[in-house]
Amino acid sequence: MKNSMSQILLQMTVKNALKSIKEDPERGTRNLVDMALQFSEGRFQPVFFNAVQTMLQNEKSPYYDLVRNTVSHTDIKRLYTFGMNLGYHGCTVGARRIRDNEKKLNCNIPWTISAQLDMDQFKEKEPQYQAMIRDGESLGIYTWMLFCPEQPWKALTLVEEHPDSAFCLFCNPEDMNPHFLDEAGNYYNLMLVLRYEENAPDKYALLRERNLLYSAWYPYGQKDIEAIINGDLFYGIQQRYPAFTVLLPKQDCPNVCRQLAFQTVTQARKEQRYSTILWDFYGDNRYIDTIISNDACSVCFGKTGDLYSLDGKPAPKRHNLFQNELTDILISACPKK
């Protein structure tokens, strides 16, 4: 993405702000948010940064602990690169491009796309995954949530080929070996999202030792709702110091439980209960999409390349990533009402 003068100025300002946060987390964070409001463009940023500014008026906010832990154990260049790709490319420049392309194509375009990668056949399928991301960036999509149930190191070629995008790799703890983490450390537009297991060895400590940016994700079902509502789950997770804690419903999780989880996450963020930012995978992704382009649009591809709905079932009409281009899929599956 070609840098404009305004972007260069923004980059310099953000870099200086991040350095000040490392020296004084509380004051530096407030200054960064105040600065961000001055540079805010489009629909999403003012809504987001105004909310954050209000939260940070609480001097006892657990989010200050989150900032302190994150900047102390994460490479500043990593925070800067991922943050710029997500906030500037994804939610500013990309958001404008999304709205323009929605008018031209008469279809909804999501701000982020999630896909479960077929790691056993990744080498064979990689050209289609690369094409998906190239096509997506041309439409304005710069945020990718990729599920790598095994062998996540293979997906790093996607991260390398698209330095303007922000990648969230959802991984399992058993894959956090030194070789993979050394390789992952070469990419500053990457956030590892590690599945949380209460009694498993603390693999998050390995990420902190390497100053990697990371979060946690938890697949929940009906039996987990009590621990979500009373906070027991989050009190345990925040001991691992993840930037975000992402809740993802299992396929058989009832809709009423999904709604309760989303309500709990939203209220907990508002009340600043935990030193990790709670994120409902489907609810929050769709909420951001409504701010960017009015109509909520969520696009998820399964391991076979098929388009899936939010309940984890195949879309009513079959659309396959390995057989069709992303733009054609969106035009057919996500038409404007």
Tab-separated table of N, CA, C and O in Angstrom, residues 12 180 294 313 326 332:
chain	number	residue	atom	x	y	z
A	12	MET	N	4.727	8.226	12.058
A	12	MET	CA	5.708	8.826	12.960
A	12	MET	C	5.086	9.114	14.319
A	12	MET	O	5.703	8.879	15.361
A	180	PHE	N	8.585	-23.183	15.503
A	180	PHE	CA	7.471	-22.391	14.976
A	180	PHE	C	7.505	-20.974	15.529
A	180	PHE	O	7.310	-19.998	14.787
A	294	ASN	N	-22.882	-0.371	7.368
A	294	ASN	CA	-24.324	-0.454	7.665
A	294	ASN	C	-24.833	-1.881	7.804
A	294	ASN	O	-25.347	-2.265	8.858
A	313	LYS	N	-23.170	-24.088	9.950
A	313	LYS	CA	-23.725	-24.948	8.915
A	313	LYS	C	-23.414	-24.364	7.540
A	313	LYS	O	-23.234	-23.156	7.400
A	326	LEU	N	-13.216	-14.943	-4.736
A	326	LEU	CA	-13.877	-14.352	-3.576
A	326	LEU	C	-14.922	-13.320	-3.995
A	326	LEU	O	-16.038	-13.305	-3.465
A	332	SER	N	-22.660	-13.241	-5.210
A	332	SER	CA	-23.739	-14.224	-5.238
A	332	SER	C	-24.345	-14.468	-3.871
A	332	SER	O	-25.559	-14.561	-3.727
